[in-house]
Amino acid sequence: MPKARACLENGELELDNDICERSIRPVTLGRKNYLFMGSKRGGDAAAIAYPLIETCRMNSVDPEAWLRWVLARVADHKINRLDDLMPWNWPAE
């Protein structure tokens, strides 16, 4: 148990993984919620939306504002330039 040695030698150190558990909590809650999407199409839509929302958060972009911005532009946007609409390219207005 070399990796646990510090905890065994120092009684003030806690042996837990709360930080890790908190970081994956949204994923596990989402997994449970996928059971209640209502239909396969609803599940497919969620499978597209959730990663985009998390990508926004990872890039410090407000997901709701970004989605409004994208939906206002996507219909007239060139198909070969879709990368311009991704959260990391969003020009926060």
JSON list of C-alpha atoms in Angstrom, two decimals:
[
{"chain": "A", "resi": 1, "resn": "MET", "atom": "CA", "xyz": [0.00, 0.00, 0.00]},
{"chain": "A", "resi": 2, "resn": "PRO", "atom": "CA", "xyz": [2.64, 2.59, -0.93]},
{"chain": "A", "resi": 3, "resn": "LYS", "atom": "CA", "xyz": [0.05, 5.09, -2.20]},
{"chain": "A", "resi": 4, "resn": "ALA", "atom": "CA", "xyz": [-1.89, 4.98, 1.08]},
{"chain": "A", "resi": 5, "resn": "ARG", "atom": "CA", "xyz": [1.28, 5.20, 3.17]},
{"chain": "A", "resi": 6, "resn": "ALA", "atom": "CA", "xyz": [0.96, 8.97, 3.72]},
{"chain": "A", "resi": 7, "resn": "CYS", "atom": "CA", "xyz": [-2.53, 8.53, 5.15]},
{"chain": "A", "resi": 8, "resn": "LEU", "atom": "CA", "xyz": [-1.41, 5.66, 7.34]},
{"chain": "A", "resi": 9, "resn": "GLU", "atom": "CA", "xyz": [1.59, 7.55, 8.67]},
{"chain": "A", "resi": 10, "resn": "ASN", "atom": "CA", "xyz": [-0.21, 10.87, 9.21]},
{"chain": "A", "resi": 11, "resn": "GLY", "atom": "CA", "xyz": [-3.53, 10.59, 11.04]},
{"chain": "A", "resi": 12, "resn": "GLU", "atom": "CA", "xyz": [-4.54, 14.11, 9.99]},
{"chain": "A", "resi": 13, "resn": "LEU", "atom": "CA", "xyz": [-4.82, 13.15, 6.32]},
{"chain": "A", "resi": 14, "resn": "GLU", "atom": "CA", "xyz": [-8.22, 11.91, 5.21]},
{"chain": "A", "resi": 15, "resn": "LEU", "atom": "CA", "xyz": [-8.54, 8.83, 3.05]},
{"chain": "A", "resi": 16, "resn": "ASP", "atom": "CA", "xyz": [-11.45, 9.61, 0.74]},
{"chain": "A", "resi": 17, "resn": "ASN", "atom": "CA", "xyz": [-12.24, 10.49, -2.84]},
{"chain": "A", "resi": 18, "resn": "ASP", "atom": "CA", "xyz": [-14.91, 13.16, -2.31]},
{"chain": "A", "resi": 19, "resn": "ILE", "atom": "CA", "xyz": [-13.35, 15.52, -4.84]},
{"chain": "A", "resi": 20, "resn": "CYS", "atom": "CA", "xyz": [-13.50, 12.87, -7.54]},
{"chain": "A", "resi": 21, "resn": "GLU", "atom": "CA", "xyz": [-17.03, 11.86, -6.61]},
{"chain": "A", "resi": 22, "resn": "ARG", "atom": "CA", "xyz": [-18.24, 15.46, -6.79]},
{"chain": "A", "resi": 23, "resn": "SER", "atom": "CA", "xyz": [-16.68, 15.93, -10.22]},
{"chain": "A", "resi": 24, "resn": "ILE", "atom": "CA", "xyz": [-18.50, 12.93, -11.74]},
{"chain": "A", "resi": 25, "resn": "ARG", "atom": "CA", "xyz": [-21.82, 13.56, -10.00]},
{"chain": "A", "resi": 26, "resn": "PRO", "atom": "CA", "xyz": [-23.40, 15.39, -12.99]},
{"chain": "A", "resi": 27, "resn": "VAL", "atom": "CA", "xyz": [-22.47, 12.50, -15.26]},
{"chain": "A", "resi": 28, "resn": "THR", "atom": "CA", "xyz": [-24.03, 9.90, -12.99]},
{"chain": "A", "resi": 29, "resn": "LEU", "atom": "CA", "xyz": [-27.18, 11.96, -12.49]},
{"chain": "A", "resi": 30, "resn": "GLY", "atom": "CA", "xyz": [-27.44, 12.44, -16.24]},
{"chain": "A", "resi": 31, "resn": "ARG", "atom": "CA", "xyz": [-27.06, 8.71, -16.80]},
{"chain": "A", "resi": 32, "resn": "LYS", "atom": "CA", "xyz": [-30.05, 8.08, -14.53]},
{"chain": "A", "resi": 33, "resn": "ASN", "atom": "CA", "xyz": [-32.08, 10.81, -16.23]},
{"chain": "A", "resi": 34, "resn": "TYR", "atom": "CA", "xyz": [-31.44, 9.28, -19.67]},
{"chain": "A", "resi": 35, "resn": "LEU", "atom": "CA", "xyz": [-33.91, 6.56, -18.70]},
{"chain": "A", "resi": 36, "resn": "PHE", "atom": "CA", "xyz": [-36.69, 9.15, -18.70]},
{"chain": "A", "resi": 37, "resn": "MET", "atom": "CA", "xyz": [-36.15, 11.00, -21.99]},
{"chain": "A", "resi": 38, "resn": "GLY", "atom": "CA", "xyz": [-39.53, 9.91, -23.25]},
{"chain": "A", "resi": 39, "resn": "SER", "atom": "CA", "xyz": [-38.41, 8.53, -26.59]},
{"chain": "A", "resi": 40, "resn": "LYS", "atom": "CA", "xyz": [-35.39, 7.50, -28.58]},
{"chain": "A", "resi": 41, "resn": "ARG", "atom": "CA", "xyz": [-35.45, 10.84, -30.40]},
{"chain": "A", "resi": 42, "resn": "GLY", "atom": "CA", "xyz": [-35.43, 12.64, -27.06]},
{"chain": "A", "resi": 43, "resn": "GLY", "atom": "CA", "xyz": [-32.45, 10.57, -25.96]},
{"chain": "A", "resi": 44, "resn": "ASP", "atom": "CA", "xyz": [-30.66, 11.28, -29.24]},
{"chain": "A", "resi": 45, "resn": "ALA", "atom": "CA", "xyz": [-31.27, 15.03, -28.81]},
{"chain": "A", "resi": 46, "resn": "ALA", "atom": "CA", "xyz": [-29.94, 14.92, -25.24]},
{"chain": "A", "resi": 47, "resn": "ALA", "atom": "CA", "xyz": [-26.88, 12.97, -26.39]},
{"chain": "A", "resi": 48, "resn": "ILE", "atom": "CA", "xyz": [-26.12, 15.88, -28.73]},
{"chain": "A", "resi": 49, "resn": "ALA", "atom": "CA", "xyz": [-27.02, 18.71, -26.32]},
{"chain": "A", "resi": 50, "resn": "TYR", "atom": "CA", "xyz": [-25.24, 17.58, -23.14]},
{"chain": "A", "resi": 51, "resn": "PRO", "atom": "CA", "xyz": [-21.72, 17.43, -24.60]},
{"chain": "A", "resi": 52, "resn": "LEU", "atom": "CA", "xyz": [-22.19, 20.85, -26.22]},
{"chain": "A", "resi": 53, "resn": "ILE", "atom": "CA", "xyz": [-23.33, 22.33, -22.91]},
{"chain": "A", "resi": 54, "resn": "GLU", "atom": "CA", "xyz": [-20.36, 20.80, -21.09]},
{"chain": "A", "resi": 55, "resn": "THR", "atom": "CA", "xyz": [-18.01, 22.07, -23.81]},
{"chain": "A", "resi": 56, "resn": "CYS", "atom": "CA", "xyz": [-19.38, 25.58, -23.20]},
{"chain": "A", "resi": 57, "resn": "ARG", "atom": "CA", "xyz": [-18.76, 25.25, -19.48]},
{"chain": "A", "resi": 58, "resn": "MET", "atom": "CA", "xyz": [-15.23, 23.95, -20.05]},
{"chain": "A", "resi": 59, "resn": "ASN", "atom": "CA", "xyz": [-14.52, 27.02, -22.21]},
{"chain": "A", "resi": 60, "resn": "SER", "atom": "CA", "xyz": [-16.09, 29.46, -19.70]},
{"chain": "A", "resi": 61, "resn": "VAL", "atom": "CA", "xyz": [-18.97, 30.22, -22.07]},
{"chain": "A", "resi": 62, "resn": "ASP", "atom": "CA", "xyz": [-22.56, 30.71, -20.90]},
{"chain": "A", "resi": 63, "resn": "PRO", "atom": "CA", "xyz": [-24.36, 27.74, -22.55]},
{"chain": "A", "resi": 64, "resn": "GLU", "atom": "CA", "xyz": [-27.71, 29.52, -22.86]},
{"chain": "A", "resi": 65, "resn": "ALA", "atom": "CA", "xyz": [-26.23, 32.65, -24.47]},
{"chain": "A", "resi": 66, "resn": "TRP", "atom": "CA", "xyz": [-24.10, 30.55, -26.83]},
{"chain": "A", "resi": 67, "resn": "LEU", "atom": "CA", "xyz": [-27.08, 28.42, -27.86]},
{"chain": "A", "resi": 68, "resn": "ARG", "atom": "CA", "xyz": [-29.15, 31.53, -28.62]},
{"chain": "A", "resi": 69, "resn": "TRP", "atom": "CA", "xyz": [-26.24, 32.91, -30.68]},
{"chain": "A", "resi": 70, "resn": "VAL", "atom": "CA", "xyz": [-25.83, 29.63, -32.63]},
{"chain": "A", "resi": 71, "resn": "LEU", "atom": "CA", "xyz": [-29.54, 29.14, -33.31]},
{"chain": "A", "resi": 72, "resn": "ALA", "atom": "CA", "xyz": [-29.77, 32.67, -34.71]},
{"chain": "A", "resi": 73, "resn": "ARG", "atom": "CA", "xyz": [-26.97, 31.89, -37.21]},
{"chain": "A", "resi": 74, "resn": "VAL", "atom": "CA", "xyz": [-26.95, 28.17, -38.01]},
{"chain": "A", "resi": 75, "resn": "ALA", "atom": "CA", "xyz": [-29.70, 28.18, -40.66]},
{"chain": "A", "resi": 76, "resn": "ASP", "atom": "CA", "xyz": [-27.72, 30.50, -42.97]},
{"chain": "A", "resi": 77, "resn": "HIS", "atom": "CA", "xyz": [-24.27, 29.24, -42.04]},
{"chain": "A", "resi": 78, "resn": "LYS", "atom": "CA", "xyz": [-22.13, 27.36, -44.57]},
{"chain": "A", "resi": 79, "resn": "ILE", "atom": "CA", "xyz": [-21.96, 23.63, -43.78]},
{"chain": "A", "resi": 80, "resn": "ASN", "atom": "CA", "xyz": [-18.19, 23.53, -44.26]},
{"chain": "A", "resi": 81, "resn": "ARG", "atom": "CA", "xyz": [-17.71, 26.33, -41.69]},
{"chain": "A", "resi": 82, "resn": "LEU", "atom": "CA", "xyz": [-19.62, 24.83, -38.73]},
{"chain": "A", "resi": 83, "resn": "ASP", "atom": "CA", "xyz": [-16.48, 24.92, -36.60]},
{"chain": "A", "resi": 84, "resn": "ASP", "atom": "CA", "xyz": [-16.91, 28.72, -36.51]},
{"chain": "A", "resi": 85, "resn": "LEU", "atom": "CA", "xyz": [-20.00, 28.18, -34.35]},
{"chain": "A", "resi": 86, "resn": "MET", "atom": "CA", "xyz": [-18.33, 26.07, -31.68]},
{"chain": "A", "resi": 87, "resn": "PRO", "atom": "CA", "xyz": [-18.08, 27.44, -28.12]},
{"chain": "A", "resi": 88, "resn": "TRP", "atom": "CA", "xyz": [-14.32, 27.99, -28.29]},
{"chain": "A", "resi": 89, "resn": "ASN", "atom": "CA", "xyz": [-14.88, 30.33, -31.30]},
{"chain": "A", "resi": 90, "resn": "TRP", "atom": "CA", "xyz": [-17.80, 32.21, -29.77]},
{"chain": "A", "resi": 91, "resn": "PRO", "atom": "CA", "xyz": [-17.31, 35.98, -29.81]},
{"chain": "A", "resi": 92, "resn": "ALA", "atom": "CA", "xyz": [-18.95, 36.85, -26.49]},
{"chain": "A", "resi": 93, "resn": "GLU", "atom": "CA", "xyz": [-21.05, 39.84, -27.50]}
]
